């Protein structure tokens, strides 16, 4: 990619330094067709000045407030979606029930063994074990045997 950009810049530099050659080999220079083209490049209007924030159009002012609206909408949806999670039945899910039964049968089991024996994805198991831990149905503690800090349940 860097080489392509370098070659593009080299080609642009090369074409701007040397005049264009016609078919017969004689160079020629490109000039504007009329003086109107050069006149359009100069600004002859009133002097520019800074404007105040409140002088901006209304639609620009509303766009400035957009991040606050998005945050409040996301917060309301989060409240609605977490209501069922916080006030619902923690054992209403089959995966959670299966995880809880396995942990009760095997107290002190490692997380890797839970995943292996129950055949549940790692992320799914982490989520559902977190819900069970939130409702105080299981407790997690870390063991410092050797270099391992794997959680036991």
N, CA, C and O of each residue as an XYZ file, in Angstrom:
612
protein
N       0.823     -1.185      0.000
C       0.000      0.000      0.000
C       0.874      1.259      0.000
O       0.581      2.230     -0.697
N       1.936      1.226      0.779
C       2.841      2.371      0.842
C       3.519      2.577     -0.504
O       3.714      3.710     -0.946
N       3.871      1.484     -1.143
C       4.524      1.584     -2.454
C       3.571      2.183     -3.481
O       3.987      2.992     -4.310
N       2.292      1.794     -3.437
C       1.312      2.331     -4.381
C       1.140      3.833     -4.185
O       1.060      4.580     -5.160
N       1.082      4.278     -2.939
C       0.959      5.713     -2.666
C       2.208      6.451     -3.135
O       2.118      7.537     -3.707
N       3.365      5.857     -2.890
C       4.615      6.480     -3.333
C       4.647      6.618     -4.852
O       5.030      7.667     -5.370
N       4.245      5.563     -5.571
C       4.235      5.626     -7.035
C       3.237      6.659     -7.543
O       3.507      7.357     -8.520
N       2.083      6.759     -6.882
C       1.086      7.754     -7.282
C       1.626      9.168     -7.079
O       1.471     10.028     -7.946
N       2.255      9.402     -5.941
C       2.833     10.727     -5.696
C       3.976     11.028     -6.658
O       4.127     12.164     -7.108
N       4.777     10.021     -6.975
C       5.875     10.217     -7.923
C       5.338     10.545     -9.310
O       5.907     11.382    -10.011
N       4.257      9.898     -9.711
C       3.667     10.179    -11.022
C       3.092     11.593    -11.061
O       3.214     12.289    -12.070
N       2.458     12.019     -9.950
C       1.907     13.373     -9.917
C       3.033     14.404     -9.945
O       2.921     15.417    -10.634
N       4.103     14.162     -9.213
C       5.231     15.086     -9.197
C       5.884     15.153    -10.569
O       6.235     16.233    -11.044
N       6.042     14.022    -11.190
C       6.684     13.948    -12.494
C       5.872     14.706    -13.542
O       6.448     15.373    -14.401
N       4.545     14.614    -13.483
C       3.725     15.281    -14.494
C       3.652     16.783    -14.255
O       3.434     17.541    -15.200
N       3.830     17.235    -13.013
C       3.722     18.666    -12.760
C       5.029     19.404    -13.053
O       5.019     20.615    -13.271
N       6.132     18.699    -13.059
C       7.415     19.357    -13.299
C       7.657     19.550    -14.787
O       8.091     20.619    -15.216
N       7.379     18.530    -15.566
C       7.666     18.586    -16.996
C       6.412     18.992    -17.770
O       5.317     18.519    -17.467
N       6.566     19.856    -18.758
C       5.402     20.216    -19.570
C       4.927     19.020    -20.401
O       5.689     18.102    -20.703
N       3.662     19.067    -20.752
C       3.061     17.973    -21.518
C       3.590     18.009    -22.944
O       3.680     19.074    -23.554
N       3.935     16.858    -23.462
C       4.445     16.757    -24.829
C       3.291     16.391    -25.766
O       2.489     15.509    -25.459
N       3.215     17.065    -26.888
C       2.197     16.705    -27.877
C       2.715     15.538    -28.713
O       3.827     15.055    -28.499
N       1.902     15.094    -29.661
C       2.283     13.955    -30.491
C       3.568     14.201    -31.263
O       4.333     13.266    -31.494
N       3.819     15.432    -31.665
C       5.014     15.741    -32.425
C       6.235     15.948    -31.554
O       7.342     16.095    -32.072
N       6.060     15.962    -30.253
C       7.191     16.114    -29.360
C       7.433     17.546    -28.933
O       8.426     17.815    -28.258
N       6.553     18.488    -29.306
C       6.749     19.879    -28.895
C       5.946     20.135    -27.617
O       4.790     19.722    -27.526
N       6.536     20.803    -26.643
C       5.809     21.047    -25.394
C       4.792     22.174    -25.563
O       4.956     23.066    -26.397
N       3.736     22.110    -24.748
C       2.761     23.196    -24.736
C       2.295     23.410    -23.299
O       2.356     22.495    -22.478
N       1.833     24.611    -23.003
C       1.346     24.976    -21.672
C      -0.159     25.156    -21.725
O      -0.702     25.654    -22.712
N      -0.828     24.749    -20.659
C      -2.282     24.888    -20.570
C      -2.581     26.233    -19.935
O      -2.029     26.570    -18.888
N      -3.478     27.019    -20.586
C      -3.867     28.324    -20.076
C      -5.384     28.370    -19.964
O      -6.077     27.661    -20.695
N      -5.915     29.196    -19.056
C      -7.370     29.304    -18.938
C      -7.980     29.842    -20.228
O      -7.353     30.611    -20.957
N      -9.216     29.421    -20.495
C      -9.890     29.834    -21.721
C     -10.287     31.297    -21.673
O     -10.297     31.964    -22.708
N     -10.613     31.808    -20.503
C     -11.005     33.210    -20.404
C     -10.577     33.754    -19.047
O     -10.131     33.015    -18.169
N     -10.726     35.059    -18.904
C     -10.374     35.696    -17.638
C     -11.431     35.453    -16.561
O     -11.168     35.683    -15.380
N     -12.622     34.992    -16.951
C     -13.681     34.731    -15.965
C     -13.268     33.628    -14.990
O     -13.641     33.659    -13.817
N     -12.512     32.671    -15.471
C     -12.098     31.575    -14.593
C     -11.194     32.076    -13.476
O     -11.334     31.647    -12.330
N     -10.290     32.956    -13.785
C      -9.420     33.481    -12.735
C     -10.179     34.460    -11.851
O      -9.855     34.591    -10.671
N     -11.174     35.148    -12.385
C     -11.959     36.086    -11.591
C     -12.816     35.342    -10.571
O     -13.057     35.869     -9.485
N     -13.278     34.146    -10.885
C     -14.107     33.380     -9.957
C     -13.310     32.855     -8.763
O     -13.895     32.476     -7.749
N     -12.012     32.831     -8.874
C     -11.200     32.312     -7.787
C     -10.964     33.337     -6.684
O     -10.565     32.969     -5.580
N     -11.201     34.600     -6.960
C     -11.002     35.636     -5.944
C     -12.341     35.965     -5.293
O     -13.368     36.022     -5.968
N     -12.326     36.182     -3.965
C     -13.544     36.487     -3.206
C     -13.660     37.983     -3.041
O     -12.765     38.622     -2.488
N     -14.769     38.556     -3.520
C     -14.962     40.004     -3.444
C     -16.182     40.358     -2.615
O     -16.656     41.491     -2.688
N     -16.709     39.420     -1.824
C     -17.907     39.663     -1.025
C     -17.593     40.415      0.252
O     -16.478     40.900      0.445
N     -18.599     40.506      1.134
C     -18.383     41.214      2.398
C     -17.387     40.447      3.270
O     -17.209     39.241      3.097
N     -16.752     41.133      4.188
C     -15.772     40.457      5.044
C     -16.463     39.417      5.940
O     -17.586     39.619      6.401
N     -15.780     38.332      6.164
C     -16.349     37.272      6.995
C     -16.102     37.580      8.463
O     -15.155     38.285      8.813
N     -16.977     37.038      9.328
C     -16.821     37.232     10.768
C     -17.271     35.957     11.479
O     -17.951     35.112     10.897
N     -16.884     35.834     12.729
C     -17.307     34.689     13.526
C     -18.753     34.878     13.958
O     -19.200     35.998     14.206
N     -19.484     33.758     14.045
C     -20.867     33.841     14.501
C     -20.980     33.144     15.846
O     -20.173     32.278     16.183
N     -21.975     33.527     16.595
C     -22.235     32.937     17.897
C     -22.918     31.582     17.712
O     -23.533     31.324     16.678
N     -22.802     30.717     18.732
C     -23.420     29.387     18.665
C     -24.926     29.492     18.456
O     -25.499     28.691     17.718
N     -25.573     30.457     19.086
C     -27.031     30.573     19.009
C     -27.498     31.140     17.676
O     -28.698     31.139     17.401
N     -26.583     31.623     16.841
C     -26.954     32.114     15.521
C     -26.997     30.994     14.483
O     -27.384     31.226     13.338
N     -26.602     29.787     14.874
C     -26.653     28.646     13.955
C     -28.097     28.249     13.688
O     -28.970     28.521     14.512
N     -28.365     27.612     12.555
C     -29.727     27.145     12.284
C     -30.178     26.115     13.320
O     -29.358     25.461     13.965
N     -31.490     25.985     13.466
C     -32.060     25.109     14.488
C     -31.650     23.656     14.294
O     -31.400     22.958     15.277
N     -31.576     23.184     13.058
C     -31.253     21.771     12.836
C     -29.827     21.449     13.271
O     -29.549     20.323     13.683
N     -28.921     22.421     13.185
C     -27.553     22.198     13.655
C     -27.524     22.172     15.185
O     -26.781     21.391     15.780
N     -28.334     23.028     15.822
C     -28.407     23.016     17.284
C     -28.950     21.686     17.797
O     -28.472     21.169     18.806
N     -29.945     21.131     17.106
C     -30.518     19.845     17.510
C     -29.492     18.732     17.334
O     -29.415     17.827     18.164
N     -28.704     18.789     16.263
C     -27.671     17.777     16.062
C     -26.618     17.814     17.165
O     -26.026     16.785     17.490
N     -26.380     18.987     17.740
C     -25.419     19.083     18.834
C     -25.909     18.347     20.078
O     -25.100     17.886     20.883
N     -27.235     18.235     20.242
C     -27.807     17.566     21.413
C     -28.055     16.083     21.184
O     -28.485     15.393     22.109
N     -27.805     15.579     20.011
C     -28.106     14.186     19.667
C     -27.447     13.162     20.588
O     -28.125     12.208     20.969
N     -26.183     13.287     20.971
C     -25.605     12.260     21.861
C     -26.340     12.125     23.188
O     -26.412     11.025     23.736
N     -26.891     13.224     23.723
C     -27.627     13.138     24.983
C     -28.925     12.355     24.807
O     -29.311     11.588     25.689
N     -29.603     12.546     23.668
C     -30.838     11.809     23.412
C     -30.552     10.321     23.264
O     -31.291      9.490     23.791
N     -29.488      9.983     22.553
C     -29.154      8.575     22.366
C     -28.844      7.915     23.696
O     -29.252      6.777     23.928
N     -28.132      8.604     24.571
C     -27.795      8.024     25.868
C     -29.052      7.781     26.700
O     -29.187      6.729     27.325
N     -29.973      8.747     26.711
C     -31.173      8.572     27.533
C     -32.064      7.468     26.984
O     -32.691      6.744     27.758
N     -32.135      7.324     25.661
C     -32.943      6.250     25.077
C     -32.330      4.896     25.409
O     -33.050      3.966     25.774
N     -31.014      4.773     25.289
C     -30.357      3.509     25.627
C     -30.530      3.175     27.102
O     -30.701      2.008     27.456
N     -30.489      4.175     27.955
C     -30.660      3.935     29.386
C     -32.071      3.438     29.689
O     -32.248      2.566     30.539
N     -33.080      3.988     29.000
C     -34.449      3.532     29.227
C     -34.633      2.104     28.737
O     -35.283      1.303     29.409
N     -34.067      1.768     27.567
C     -34.164      0.394     27.077
C     -33.437     -0.565     28.009
O     -33.910     -1.675     28.250
N     -32.298     -0.145     28.531
C     -31.576     -0.993     29.468
C     -32.380     -1.260     30.724
O     -32.353     -2.366     31.263
N     -33.101     -0.240     31.195
C     -33.945     -0.419     32.375
C     -35.068     -1.395     32.090
O     -35.366     -2.258     32.916
N     -35.696     -1.268     30.928
C     -36.791     -2.176     30.587
C     -36.307     -3.606     30.403
O     -36.964     -4.548     30.845
N     -35.161     -3.773     29.753
C     -34.662     -5.115     29.491
C     -34.111     -5.781     30.744
O     -34.197     -7.001     30.880
N     -33.548     -5.001     31.660
C     -32.986     -5.611     32.859
C     -34.045     -5.901     33.912
O     -33.753     -6.606     34.878
N     -35.269     -5.385     33.766
C     -36.318     -5.648     34.750
C     -36.612     -7.137     34.843
O     -36.716     -7.686     35.939
N     -36.745     -7.792     33.693
C     -37.024     -9.224     33.694
C     -35.843     -9.991     34.270
O     -36.027    -10.977     34.984
N     -34.645     -9.546     33.964
C     -33.450    -10.235     34.447
C     -33.328    -10.103     35.959
O     -32.955    -11.063     36.635
N     -33.638     -8.920     36.501
C     -33.473     -8.697     37.933
C     -34.645     -9.228     38.753
O     -34.447     -9.681     39.881
N     -35.854     -9.183     38.214
C     -37.034     -9.568     38.979
C     -37.650    -10.874     38.514
O     -38.679    -11.292     39.045
N     -37.049    -11.521     37.542
C     -37.614    -12.752     37.010
C     -37.162    -13.975     37.781
O     -36.517    -13.868     38.824
N     -37.506    -15.130     37.257
C     -37.144    -16.404     37.862
C     -35.772    -16.813     37.340
O     -35.622    -17.025     36.137
N     -34.763    -16.932     38.209
C     -33.428    -17.281     37.713
C     -33.350    -18.700     37.166
O     -32.475    -18.992     36.352
N     -34.235    -19.578     37.590
C     -34.200    -20.962     37.114
C     -35.196    -21.195     35.984
O     -35.506    -22.342     35.662
N     -35.692    -20.138     35.388
C     -36.623    -20.273     34.278
C     -35.944    -20.678     32.980
O     -36.621    -20.950     31.989
N     -34.632    -20.722     32.970
C     -33.873    -21.078     31.778
C     -33.302    -22.481     31.951
O     -32.782    -22.812     33.017
N     -33.395    -23.306     30.915
C     -32.913    -24.690     30.995
C     -31.401    -24.761     31.201
O     -30.914    -25.622     31.932
N     -30.668    -23.867     30.566
C     -29.208    -23.890     30.694
C     -28.805    -23.572     32.126
O     -27.917    -24.218     32.682
N     -29.464    -22.567     32.731
C     -29.148    -22.219     34.110
C     -29.461    -23.364     35.060
O     -28.700    -23.644     35.986
N     -30.581    -24.017     34.822
C     -30.968    -25.150     35.658
C     -29.950    -26.279     35.532
O     -29.583    -26.906     36.525
N     -29.498    -26.532     34.310
C     -28.498    -27.575     34.076
C     -27.164    -27.231     34.745
O     -26.518    -28.098     35.334
N     -26.758    -25.964     34.649
C     -25.514    -25.538     35.296
C     -25.606    -25.646     36.816
O     -24.666    -26.104     37.466
N     -26.740    -25.226     37.384
C     -26.900    -25.282     38.833
C     -26.883    -26.722     39.337
O     -26.270    -27.012     40.364
N     -27.547    -27.616     38.626
C     -27.545    -29.025     39.032
C     -26.137    -29.603     38.977
O     -25.747    -30.360     39.865
N     -25.368    -29.258     37.948
C     -24.008    -29.784     37.829
C     -23.113    -29.259     38.948
O     -22.310    -30.006     39.508
N     -23.253    -27.972     39.273
C     -22.424    -27.394     40.330
C     -22.813    -27.972     41.692
O     -21.947    -28.186     42.540
N     -24.105    -28.226     41.909
C     -24.526    -28.832     43.181
C     -23.998    -30.258     43.318
O     -23.625    -30.677     44.414
N     -23.965    -31.003     42.217
C     -23.447    -32.376     42.261
C     -21.931    -32.394     42.431
O     -21.385    -33.323     43.026
N     -21.251    -31.376     41.912
C     -19.781    -31.315     41.945
C     -19.325    -30.002     42.575
O     -18.864    -29.117     41.854
N     -19.436    -29.844     43.886
C     -18.993    -28.578     44.495
C     -17.479    -28.406     44.354
O     -16.720    -29.368     44.470
N     -17.064    -27.189     44.105
C     -15.643    -26.896     43.933
C     -15.121    -27.207     42.552
O     -13.909    -27.317     42.364
N     -16.003    -27.352     41.577
C     -15.600    -27.698     40.219
C     -15.023    -26.467     39.517
O     -15.449    -25.338     39.762
N     -14.058    -26.708     38.649
C     -13.455    -25.618     37.874
C     -14.358    -25.239     36.701
O     -15.179    -26.026     36.230
N     -14.166    -23.998     36.254
C     -14.976    -23.490     35.142
C     -14.745    -24.299     33.869
O     -15.689    -24.575     33.129
N     -13.507    -24.676     33.614
C     -13.211    -25.448     32.398
C     -13.905    -26.809     32.431
O     -14.342    -27.305     31.392
N     -14.010    -27.416     33.611
C     -14.721    -28.696     33.715
C     -16.220    -28.521     33.524
O     -16.879    -29.391     32.955
N     -16.758    -27.411     33.991
C     -18.190    -27.140     33.794
C     -18.490    -27.063     32.304
O     -19.464    -27.649     31.831
N     -17.663    -26.348     31.573
C     -17.873    -26.208     30.127
C     -17.755    -27.562     29.435
O     -18.570    -27.910     28.581
N     -16.743    -28.310     29.811
C     -16.487    -29.592     29.152
C     -17.611    -30.596     29.421
O     -18.069    -31.272     28.500
N     -18.053    -30.697     30.664
C     -19.032    -31.727     31.034
C     -20.458    -31.368     30.627
O     -21.249    -32.255     30.307
N     -20.792    -30.087     30.635
C     -22.161    -29.695     30.281
C     -22.317    -29.376     28.804
O     -23.443    -29.222     28.331
N     -21.226    -29.273     28.064
C     -21.242    -28.974     26.624
C     -21.962    -27.661     26.328
O     -22.789    -27.579     25.420
N     -21.630    -26.638     27.112
C     -22.194    -25.298     26.923
C     -21.055    -24.385     26.485
O     -19.927    -24.515     26.960
N     -21.354    -23.467     25.582
C     -20.339    -22.513     25.115
C     -19.796    -21.697     26.282
O     -20.481    -21.486     27.282
N     -18.562    -21.245     26.137
C     -17.888    -20.502     27.206
C     -18.620    -19.218     27.554
O     -18.856    -18.945     28.731
N     -18.982    -18.426     26.555
C     -19.673    -17.163     26.810
C     -21.042    -17.368     27.428
O     -21.441    -16.629     28.328
N     -21.765    -18.378     26.942
C     -23.087    -18.676     27.485
C     -22.969    -19.114     28.935
O     -23.758    -18.696     29.784
N     -21.977    -19.960     29.218
C     -21.786    -20.427     30.591
C     -21.403    -19.268     31.508
O     -21.898    -19.185     32.632
N     -20.537    -18.378     31.048
C     -20.156    -17.220     31.866
C     -21.367    -16.359     32.197
O     -21.527    -15.915     33.334
N     -22.217    -16.126     31.207
C     -23.396    -15.296     31.429
C     -24.329    -15.945     32.447
O     -24.746    -15.301     33.410
N     -24.653    -17.208     32.236
C     -25.628    -17.866     33.107
C     -25.063    -18.111     34.506
O     -25.811    -18.056     35.482
N     -23.777    -18.377     34.625
C     -23.178    -18.497     35.955
C     -23.174    -17.143     36.664
O     -23.318    -17.079     37.885
N     -23.009    -16.066     35.901
C     -23.094    -14.726     36.486
C     -24.484    -14.427     37.017
O     -24.626    -13.806     38.071
N     -25.520    -14.866     36.293
C     -26.896    -14.671     36.766
C     -27.123    -15.479     38.039
O     -27.710    -14.976     38.997
N     -26.663    -16.720     38.055
C     -26.822    -17.552     39.251
C     -26.051    -16.962     40.433
O     -26.503    -17.035     41.575
N     -24.904    -16.387     40.156
C     -24.127    -15.755     41.219
C     -24.817    -14.490     41.716
O     -24.769    -14.189     42.909
N     -25.454    -13.751     40.823
C     -26.177    -12.542     41.211
C     -27.318    -12.873     42.167
O     -27.563    -12.131     43.118
N     -28.010    -13.972     41.926
C     -29.125    -14.385     42.776
C     -28.659    -15.221     43.971
O     -29.487    -15.832     44.646
N     -27.367    -15.260     44.243
C     -26.772    -15.970     45.379
C     -27.124    -17.452     45.396
O     -27.312    -18.030     46.467
N     -27.212    -18.058     44.253
C     -27.453    -19.495     44.178
C     -26.136    -20.260     44.140
O     -26.084    -21.426     44.530
N     -25.080    -19.614     43.678
C     -23.740    -20.192     43.710
C     -22.779    -19.092     44.126
O     -23.104    -17.908     44.041
N     -21.611    -19.481     44.571
C     -20.555    -18.506     44.869
C     -19.299    -18.926     44.130
O     -19.036    -20.113     43.934
N     -18.555    -17.962     43.739
C     -17.323    -18.212     42.995
C     -16.158    -17.722     43.834
O     -16.239    -16.677     44.478
N     -15.096    -18.467     43.822
C     -13.876    -18.009     44.467
C     -12.696    -18.413     43.614
O     -12.741    -19.397     42.876
N     -11.631    -17.626     43.732
C     -10.438    -17.885     42.929
C      -9.435    -18.644     43.761
O      -9.253    -18.372     44.948
N      -8.790    -19.593     43.129
C      -7.776    -20.400     43.793
C      -6.417    -19.989     43.263
O      -6.257    -19.770     42.063
N      -5.448    -19.883     44.140
C      -4.107    -19.493     43.738
C      -3.149    -20.670     43.896
O      -2.159    -20.578     44.621
N      -3.445    -21.764     43.223
C      -2.552    -22.920     43.256
C      -1.597    -22.801     42.088
O      -2.012    -22.893     40.933
N      -0.330    -22.598     42.372
C       0.647    -22.431     41.299
C       0.405    -21.126     40.570
O       0.248    -20.074     41.189
N       0.377    -21.202     39.256
C       0.147    -20.011     38.436
C      -1.317    -19.884     38.057
O      -1.687    -18.941     37.358
N      -2.161    -20.810     38.502
C      -3.561    -20.824     38.094
C      -4.386    -19.886     38.965
O      -4.240    -19.862     40.187
N      -5.241    -19.126     38.329
C      -6.222    -18.307     39.047
C      -7.613    -18.662     38.557
O      -8.491    -17.801     38.502
N      -7.821    -19.917     38.203
C      -9.103    -20.342     37.652
C     -10.170    -20.338     38.741
O      -9.901    -20.767     39.862
N     -11.376    -19.862     38.433
C     -12.427    -19.835     39.451
C     -13.012    -21.218     39.706
O     -13.161    -22.034     38.797
N     -13.334    -21.450     40.962
C     -14.067    -22.650     41.362
C     -15.488    -22.237     41.689
O     -15.725    -21.105     42.111
N     -16.424    -23.130     41.501
C     -17.813    -22.834     41.859
C     -18.280    -23.824     42.882
O     -19.426    -23.758     43.326
